[in-house]
mmCIF file of C-alpha atoms in Angstrom:
data_model
loop_
_atom_site.group_PDB
_atom_site.id
_atom_site.type_symbol
_atom_site.label_atom_id
_atom_site.label_comp_id
_atom_site.label_asym_id
_atom_site.label_seq_id
_atom_site.Cartn_x
_atom_site.Cartn_y
_atom_site.Cartn_z
ATOM 1 C CA GLY A 150 -47.776 -19.693 -123.287
ATOM 2 C CA ASP A 151 -44.433 -20.361 -123.703
ATOM 3 C CA SER A 152 -43.101 -20.993 -127.092
ATOM 4 C CA VAL A 153 -39.989 -21.885 -129.476
ATOM 5 C CA THR A 154 -39.249 -20.688 -132.544
ATOM 6 C CA GLN A 155 -36.381 -22.627 -134.994
ATOM 7 C CA MET A 156 -34.939 -21.462 -138.138
ATOM 8 C CA GLU A 157 -37.044 -23.600 -141.080
ATOM 9 C CA GLY A 158 -35.277 -26.352 -142.282
ATOM 10 C CA PRO A 159 -33.981 -28.305 -143.901
ATOM 11 C CA VAL A 160 -30.426 -27.039 -144.142
ATOM 12 C CA THR A 161 -27.612 -28.474 -146.689
ATOM 13 C CA LEU A 162 -24.893 -28.200 -146.516
ATOM 14 C CA SER A 163 -21.150 -29.462 -146.995
ATOM 15 C CA GLU A 164 -18.176 -30.498 -145.381
ATOM 16 C CA GLU A 165 -16.029 -28.084 -143.106
ATOM 17 C CA ALA A 166 -18.305 -24.882 -143.504
ATOM 18 C CA CYS A 167 -19.644 -22.924 -140.744
ATOM 19 C CA LEU A 168 -23.133 -23.871 -139.312
ATOM 20 C CA THR A 169 -25.424 -21.937 -137.252
ATOM 21 C CA ILE A 170 -29.329 -22.877 -136.746
ATOM 22 C CA ASN A 171 -31.517 -20.188 -135.530
ATOM 23 C CA CYS A 172 -33.551 -20.477 -132.234
ATOM 24 C CA THR A 173 -35.215 -17.844 -130.183
ATOM 25 C CA TYR A 174 -37.815 -18.404 -127.215
ATOM 26 C CA THR A 175 -40.497 -16.919 -125.346
ATOM 27 C CA ALA A 176 -41.426 -17.413 -121.711
ATOM 28 C CA THR A 177 -42.658 -15.739 -118.303
ATOM 29 C CA GLY A 178 -39.554 -16.873 -116.050
ATOM 30 C CA TYR A 179 -36.585 -18.018 -116.423
ATOM 31 C CA PRO A 180 -36.235 -21.145 -118.399
ATOM 32 C CA SER A 181 -33.181 -23.495 -118.538
ATOM 33 C CA LEU A 182 -32.425 -23.688 -122.407
ATOM 34 C CA PHE A 183 -31.588 -27.113 -124.704
ATOM 35 C CA TRP A 184 -30.334 -28.160 -127.825
ATOM 36 C CA TYR A 185 -31.368 -31.823 -128.276
ATOM 37 C CA VAL A 186 -30.163 -33.816 -131.526
ATOM 38 C CA GLN A 187 -31.803 -36.758 -133.083
ATOM 39 C CA TYR A 188 -29.708 -38.856 -135.397
ATOM 40 C CA PRO A 189 -31.362 -41.389 -137.847
ATOM 41 C CA GLY A 190 -33.411 -43.827 -136.040
ATOM 42 C CA GLU A 191 -33.020 -42.654 -132.707
ATOM 43 C CA GLY A 192 -34.397 -41.154 -130.281
ATOM 44 C CA LEU A 193 -33.772 -37.967 -129.175
ATOM 45 C CA GLN A 194 -30.574 -36.766 -127.445
ATOM 46 C CA LEU A 195 -29.238 -33.670 -124.854
ATOM 47 C CA LEU A 196 -26.123 -31.985 -126.874
ATOM 48 C CA LEU A 197 -26.525 -28.740 -124.689
ATOM 49 C CA LYS A 198 -27.889 -27.060 -122.003
ATOM 50 C CA ALA A 199 -27.648 -23.507 -120.420
ATOM 51 C CA THR A 200 -29.760 -22.655 -117.082
ATOM 52 C CA LYS A 201 -28.591 -19.038 -116.303
ATOM 53 C CA ALA A 202 -27.884 -15.965 -118.727
ATOM 54 C CA ASP A 203 -24.732 -15.829 -120.819
ATOM 55 C CA ASP A 204 -24.118 -19.135 -120.136
ATOM 56 C CA LYS A 205 -22.161 -21.251 -122.978
ATOM 57 C CA GLY A 206 -23.121 -24.965 -123.401
ATOM 58 C CA SER A 207 -20.537 -26.997 -125.491
ATOM 59 C CA ASN A 208 -20.566 -30.204 -126.823
ATOM 60 C CA LYS A 209 -18.896 -32.006 -129.534
ATOM 61 C CA GLY A 210 -18.014 -28.750 -131.265
ATOM 62 C CA PHE A 211 -20.886 -27.105 -131.069
ATOM 63 C CA GLU A 212 -21.800 -24.595 -128.725
ATOM 64 C CA ALA A 213 -24.849 -22.066 -127.878
ATOM 65 C CA THR A 214 -24.739 -19.034 -125.739
ATOM 66 C CA TYR A 215 -28.072 -18.033 -123.754
ATOM 67 C CA ARG A 216 -28.460 -14.562 -125.232
ATOM 68 C CA LYS A 217 -31.131 -13.271 -122.718
ATOM 69 C CA GLU A 218 -31.384 -9.892 -124.751
ATOM 70 C CA THR A 219 -32.613 -11.658 -127.719
ATOM 71 C CA THR A 220 -34.165 -14.798 -126.071
ATOM 72 C CA SER A 221 -31.811 -16.260 -128.766
ATOM 73 C CA PHE A 222 -29.868 -19.104 -127.821
ATOM 74 C CA HIS A 223 -28.679 -20.277 -131.539
ATOM 75 C CA LEU A 224 -26.943 -23.494 -132.450
ATOM 76 C CA GLU A 225 -23.497 -23.003 -133.675
ATOM 77 C CA LYS A 226 -20.960 -25.509 -135.036
ATOM 78 C CA GLY A 227 -17.006 -24.363 -136.491
ATOM 79 C CA SER A 228 -16.365 -26.802 -139.039
ATOM 80 C CA VAL A 229 -19.502 -29.600 -139.784
ATOM 81 C CA GLN A 230 -18.521 -32.809 -140.443
ATOM 82 C CA VAL A 231 -20.639 -35.876 -142.226
ATOM 83 C CA SER A 232 -21.498 -37.675 -139.417
ATOM 84 C CA ASP A 233 -23.674 -34.552 -137.742
ATOM 85 C CA SER A 234 -26.263 -34.921 -140.211
ATOM 86 C CA ALA A 235 -29.378 -35.095 -137.498
ATOM 87 C CA VAL A 236 -32.421 -33.259 -136.837
ATOM 88 C CA TYR A 237 -32.082 -30.248 -134.121
ATOM 89 C CA PHE A 238 -34.116 -29.571 -131.204
ATOM 90 C CA CYS A 239 -33.912 -26.244 -129.443
ATOM 91 C CA ALA A 240 -36.472 -26.831 -125.901
ATOM 92 C CA LEU A 241 -37.270 -24.917 -123.174
ATOM 93 C CA SER A 242 -37.936 -24.999 -119.836
ATOM 94 C CA ASP A 243 -39.282 -22.625 -117.438
ATOM 95 C CA LEU A 244 -39.283 -23.668 -113.815
ATOM 96 C CA GLY A 245 -41.258 -20.709 -113.434
ATOM 97 C CA GLN A 246 -44.789 -22.227 -114.582
ATOM 98 C CA GLY A 247 -44.402 -24.684 -111.876
ATOM 99 C CA ALA A 248 -44.731 -28.423 -114.621
ATOM 100 C CA GLN A 249 -41.139 -28.328 -114.958
ATOM 101 C CA LYS A 250 -42.700 -29.428 -118.720
ATOM 102 C CA LEU A 251 -39.752 -29.026 -121.873
ATOM 103 C CA VAL A 252 -41.215 -27.122 -124.845
ATOM 104 C CA PHE A 253 -39.493 -28.289 -128.119
ATOM 105 C CA GLY A 254 -39.274 -25.702 -131.457
ATOM 106 C CA GLN A 255 -40.473 -27.673 -134.525
ATOM 107 C CA GLY A 256 -36.528 -29.724 -135.465
ATOM 108 C CA THR A 257 -34.119 -28.488 -137.663
ATOM 109 C CA ARG A 258 -33.190 -31.387 -140.213
ATOM 110 C CA LEU A 259 -29.310 -30.797 -141.261
ATOM 111 C CA THR A 260 -27.751 -32.106 -144.105
ATOM 112 C CA ILE A 261 -23.856 -32.461 -144.634
ATOM 113 C CA ASN A 262 -22.801 -33.449 -147.686
ATOM 114 C CA PRO A 263 -19.437 -34.758 -148.236
ATOM 115 C CA ASP B 1046 -26.192 -44.599 -117.974
ATOM 116 C CA VAL B 1047 -29.887 -43.871 -117.913
ATOM 117 C CA LYS B 1048 -31.513 -46.216 -120.098
ATOM 118 C CA VAL B 1049 -35.514 -45.792 -121.654
ATOM 119 C CA THR B 1050 -36.779 -48.843 -123.570
ATOM 120 C CA GLN B 1051 -40.206 -48.338 -125.743
ATOM 121 C CA SER B 1052 -40.966 -52.035 -126.376
ATOM 122 C CA SER B 1053 -42.030 -51.861 -129.878
ATOM 123 C CA ARG B 1054 -39.996 -49.685 -132.684
ATOM 124 C CA TYR B 1055 -42.772 -50.674 -135.120
ATOM 125 C CA LEU B 1056 -46.408 -51.409 -134.890
ATOM 126 C CA VAL B 1057 -49.474 -51.521 -137.690
ATOM 127 C CA LYS B 1058 -52.822 -51.026 -136.442
ATOM 128 C CA ARG B 1059 -56.320 -51.103 -137.724
ATOM 129 C CA THR B 1060 -58.578 -48.165 -136.944
ATOM 130 C CA GLY B 1061 -60.631 -48.474 -133.739
ATOM 131 C CA GLU B 1062 -57.823 -51.556 -132.537
ATOM 132 C CA LYS B 1063 -56.947 -50.321 -128.826
ATOM 133 C CA VAL B 1064 -53.053 -50.351 -128.963
ATOM 134 C CA PHE B 1065 -50.897 -50.335 -125.524
ATOM 135 C CA LEU B 1066 -47.340 -48.001 -126.550
ATOM 136 C CA GLU B 1067 -45.076 -49.370 -123.090
ATOM 137 C CA CYS B 1068 -41.881 -47.357 -121.844
ATOM 138 C CA VAL B 1069 -39.805 -48.781 -118.727
ATOM 139 C CA GLN B 1070 -36.753 -47.014 -117.620
ATOM 140 C CA ASP B 1071 -33.501 -48.235 -115.469
ATOM 141 C CA MET B 1072 -32.512 -44.986 -113.319
ATOM 142 C CA ASP B 1073 -35.239 -44.301 -110.496
ATOM 143 C CA HIS B 1074 -36.577 -41.266 -112.295
ATOM 144 C CA GLU B 1075 -39.661 -39.808 -110.716
ATOM 145 C CA ASN B 1076 -41.198 -37.947 -114.527
ATOM 146 C CA MET B 1077 -42.032 -39.981 -117.410
ATOM 147 C CA PHE B 1078 -42.945 -38.287 -120.457
ATOM 148 C CA TRP B 1079 -44.952 -39.420 -123.750
ATOM 149 C CA TYR B 1080 -44.626 -37.307 -126.928
ATOM 150 C CA ARG B 1081 -45.772 -37.936 -130.278
ATOM 151 C CA GLN B 1082 -43.032 -36.283 -133.006
ATOM 152 C CA ASP B 1083 -44.781 -35.539 -136.628
ATOM 153 C CA PRO B 1084 -43.029 -33.570 -139.308
ATOM 154 C CA GLY B 1085 -42.644 -30.209 -139.068
ATOM 155 C CA LEU B 1086 -44.331 -30.092 -135.397
ATOM 156 C CA GLY B 1087 -41.722 -30.978 -133.901
ATOM 157 C CA LEU B 1088 -42.657 -32.365 -130.402
ATOM 158 C CA ARG B 1089 -45.875 -32.369 -128.623
ATOM 159 C CA LEU B 1090 -46.380 -33.389 -125.427
ATOM 160 C CA ILE B 1091 -49.247 -36.004 -124.482
ATOM 161 C CA TYR B 1092 -49.178 -36.910 -121.311
ATOM 162 C CA PHE B 1093 -46.535 -36.851 -118.346
ATOM 163 C CA SER B 1094 -46.317 -37.954 -114.666
ATOM 164 C CA TYR B 1095 -44.679 -37.175 -112.059
ATOM 165 C CA ASP B 1096 -44.453 -39.775 -109.953
ATOM 166 C CA VAL B 1097 -46.204 -43.811 -109.849
ATOM 167 C CA LYS B 1098 -50.054 -43.783 -110.268
ATOM 168 C CA MET B 1099 -49.518 -40.011 -110.626
ATOM 169 C CA LYS B 1100 -50.617 -38.317 -114.513
ATOM 170 C CA GLU B 1101 -51.026 -34.665 -115.934
ATOM 171 C CA LYS B 1102 -52.709 -34.049 -119.565
ATOM 172 C CA GLY B 1103 -49.755 -32.591 -122.046
ATOM 173 C CA ASP B 1104 -51.181 -30.413 -124.684
ATOM 174 C CA ILE B 1105 -52.574 -32.811 -127.037
ATOM 175 C CA PRO B 1106 -53.732 -35.437 -125.137
ATOM 176 C CA GLU B 1107 -57.265 -35.716 -126.373
ATOM 177 C CA GLY B 1108 -57.606 -39.559 -127.487
ATOM 178 C CA TYR B 1109 -54.748 -41.165 -125.167
ATOM 179 C CA SER B 1110 -54.631 -42.405 -121.405
ATOM 180 C CA VAL B 1111 -51.649 -43.194 -119.506
ATOM 181 C CA SER B 1112 -50.880 -45.691 -116.681
ATOM 182 C CA ARG B 1113 -48.141 -45.523 -114.558
ATOM 183 C CA GLU B 1114 -48.939 -48.256 -111.754
ATOM 184 C CA LYS B 1115 -44.984 -48.628 -111.454
ATOM 185 C CA LYS B 1116 -42.113 -46.160 -111.367
ATOM 186 C CA GLU B 1117 -40.451 -47.506 -113.537
ATOM 187 C CA ARG B 1118 -43.044 -47.815 -116.286
ATOM 188 C CA PHE B 1119 -45.433 -45.895 -117.834
ATOM 189 C CA SER B 1120 -47.480 -46.748 -120.738
ATOM 190 C CA LEU B 1121 -49.685 -45.338 -122.988
ATOM 191 C CA ILE B 1122 -52.566 -46.396 -124.248
ATOM 192 C CA LEU B 1123 -55.249 -45.188 -127.410
ATOM 193 C CA GLU B 1124 -58.356 -46.512 -126.398
ATOM 194 C CA SER B 1125 -59.617 -46.710 -130.103
ATOM 195 C CA ALA B 1126 -56.659 -46.116 -132.780
ATOM 196 C CA SER B 1127 -57.758 -43.331 -135.197
ATOM 197 C CA THR B 1128 -55.514 -42.938 -138.726
ATOM 198 C CA ASN B 1129 -54.519 -39.049 -137.490
ATOM 199 C CA GLN B 1130 -53.066 -40.590 -134.707
ATOM 200 C CA THR B 1131 -50.354 -42.244 -137.043
ATOM 201 C CA SER B 1132 -46.996 -40.880 -135.785
ATOM 202 C CA MET B 1133 -43.265 -41.974 -133.783
ATOM 203 C CA TYR B 1134 -44.348 -41.390 -130.459
ATOM 204 C CA LEU B 1135 -41.345 -41.239 -128.169
ATOM 205 C CA CYS B 1136 -40.988 -41.786 -124.129
ATOM 206 C CA ALA B 1137 -38.590 -39.960 -122.115
ATOM 207 C CA SER B 1138 -37.624 -39.856 -118.200
ATOM 208 C CA ARG B 1139 -36.028 -36.921 -115.914
ATOM 209 C CA ARG B 1140 -34.874 -36.899 -112.823
ATOM 210 C CA PRO B 1141 -36.401 -33.463 -111.782
ATOM 211 C CA GLY B 1142 -34.570 -30.222 -109.929
ATOM 212 C CA THR B 1143 -31.551 -27.899 -110.400
ATOM 213 C CA GLY B 1144 -28.939 -29.335 -108.904
ATOM 214 C CA GLY B 1145 -25.990 -31.504 -110.914
ATOM 215 C CA SER B 1146 -25.446 -31.983 -114.437
ATOM 216 C CA GLY B 1147 -28.193 -34.155 -115.083
ATOM 217 C CA ALA B 1148 -30.491 -32.911 -113.716
ATOM 218 C CA ASN B 1149 -33.755 -31.666 -115.253
ATOM 219 C CA VAL B 1150 -32.501 -33.350 -118.999
ATOM 220 C CA LEU B 1151 -35.098 -35.607 -120.725
ATOM 221 C CA THR B 1152 -33.357 -38.797 -121.468
ATOM 222 C CA PHE B 1153 -35.239 -40.708 -124.341
ATOM 223 C CA GLY B 1154 -36.417 -44.093 -126.039
ATOM 224 C CA ALA B 1155 -36.245 -44.606 -129.589
ATOM 225 C CA GLY B 1156 -39.164 -44.435 -130.438
ATOM 226 C CA SER B 1157 -42.711 -46.513 -131.602
ATOM 227 C CA ARG B 1158 -43.885 -45.724 -135.145
ATOM 228 C CA LEU B 1159 -47.069 -46.488 -135.122
ATOM 229 C CA THR B 1160 -49.306 -46.783 -138.374
ATOM 230 C CA VAL B 1161 -53.012 -46.968 -138.064
ATOM 231 C CA LEU B 1162 -54.614 -48.247 -141.098
#
């Protein structure tokens, strides 16, 4: 079945550092890919998405490019802030499976120190 | 913006009790979902519903049931709570399809943290 593998956490960085959180997937169809973020004490919210190969999703300074050849959707940010501290989830939705369920990675906890 | 409201943020129950977790969304979304979130395991799908009175098992349905009598409300039921059901439970809703920026995007509630003693 479909699956998502994320970089193991937790990740701790200093403010203004560069961030990459790796995400790779396996899917039988042509999935849409998502990054969701969960701030402390809150539910998940969509950060960005890409629906086809070579699409780049971006939001709040974060970017991720849908790479079909490497089955990856790595999350990047050039200069992180303390307010970016959260848990990040990579996910896919494979319409080819019919059920349109989202499959999530295990999450990566990010802590940014001032 | 779509709002998904989970009625209880924190619950403490005893083993064997029947537990109801309620979820309401206000944007007429057809699809609704219940996930549980555990450290190191990410989100695992318990049940989902395509529409009113329709339900499908997710990846870990054992020990749970659901009810969707109205489009806006999706309830998760633990018939006899056990300690291994201590977890964070997340409800989500979605407008299905591929058209528009909001399609196929889950909107989550804030979560219900359940402790079973």
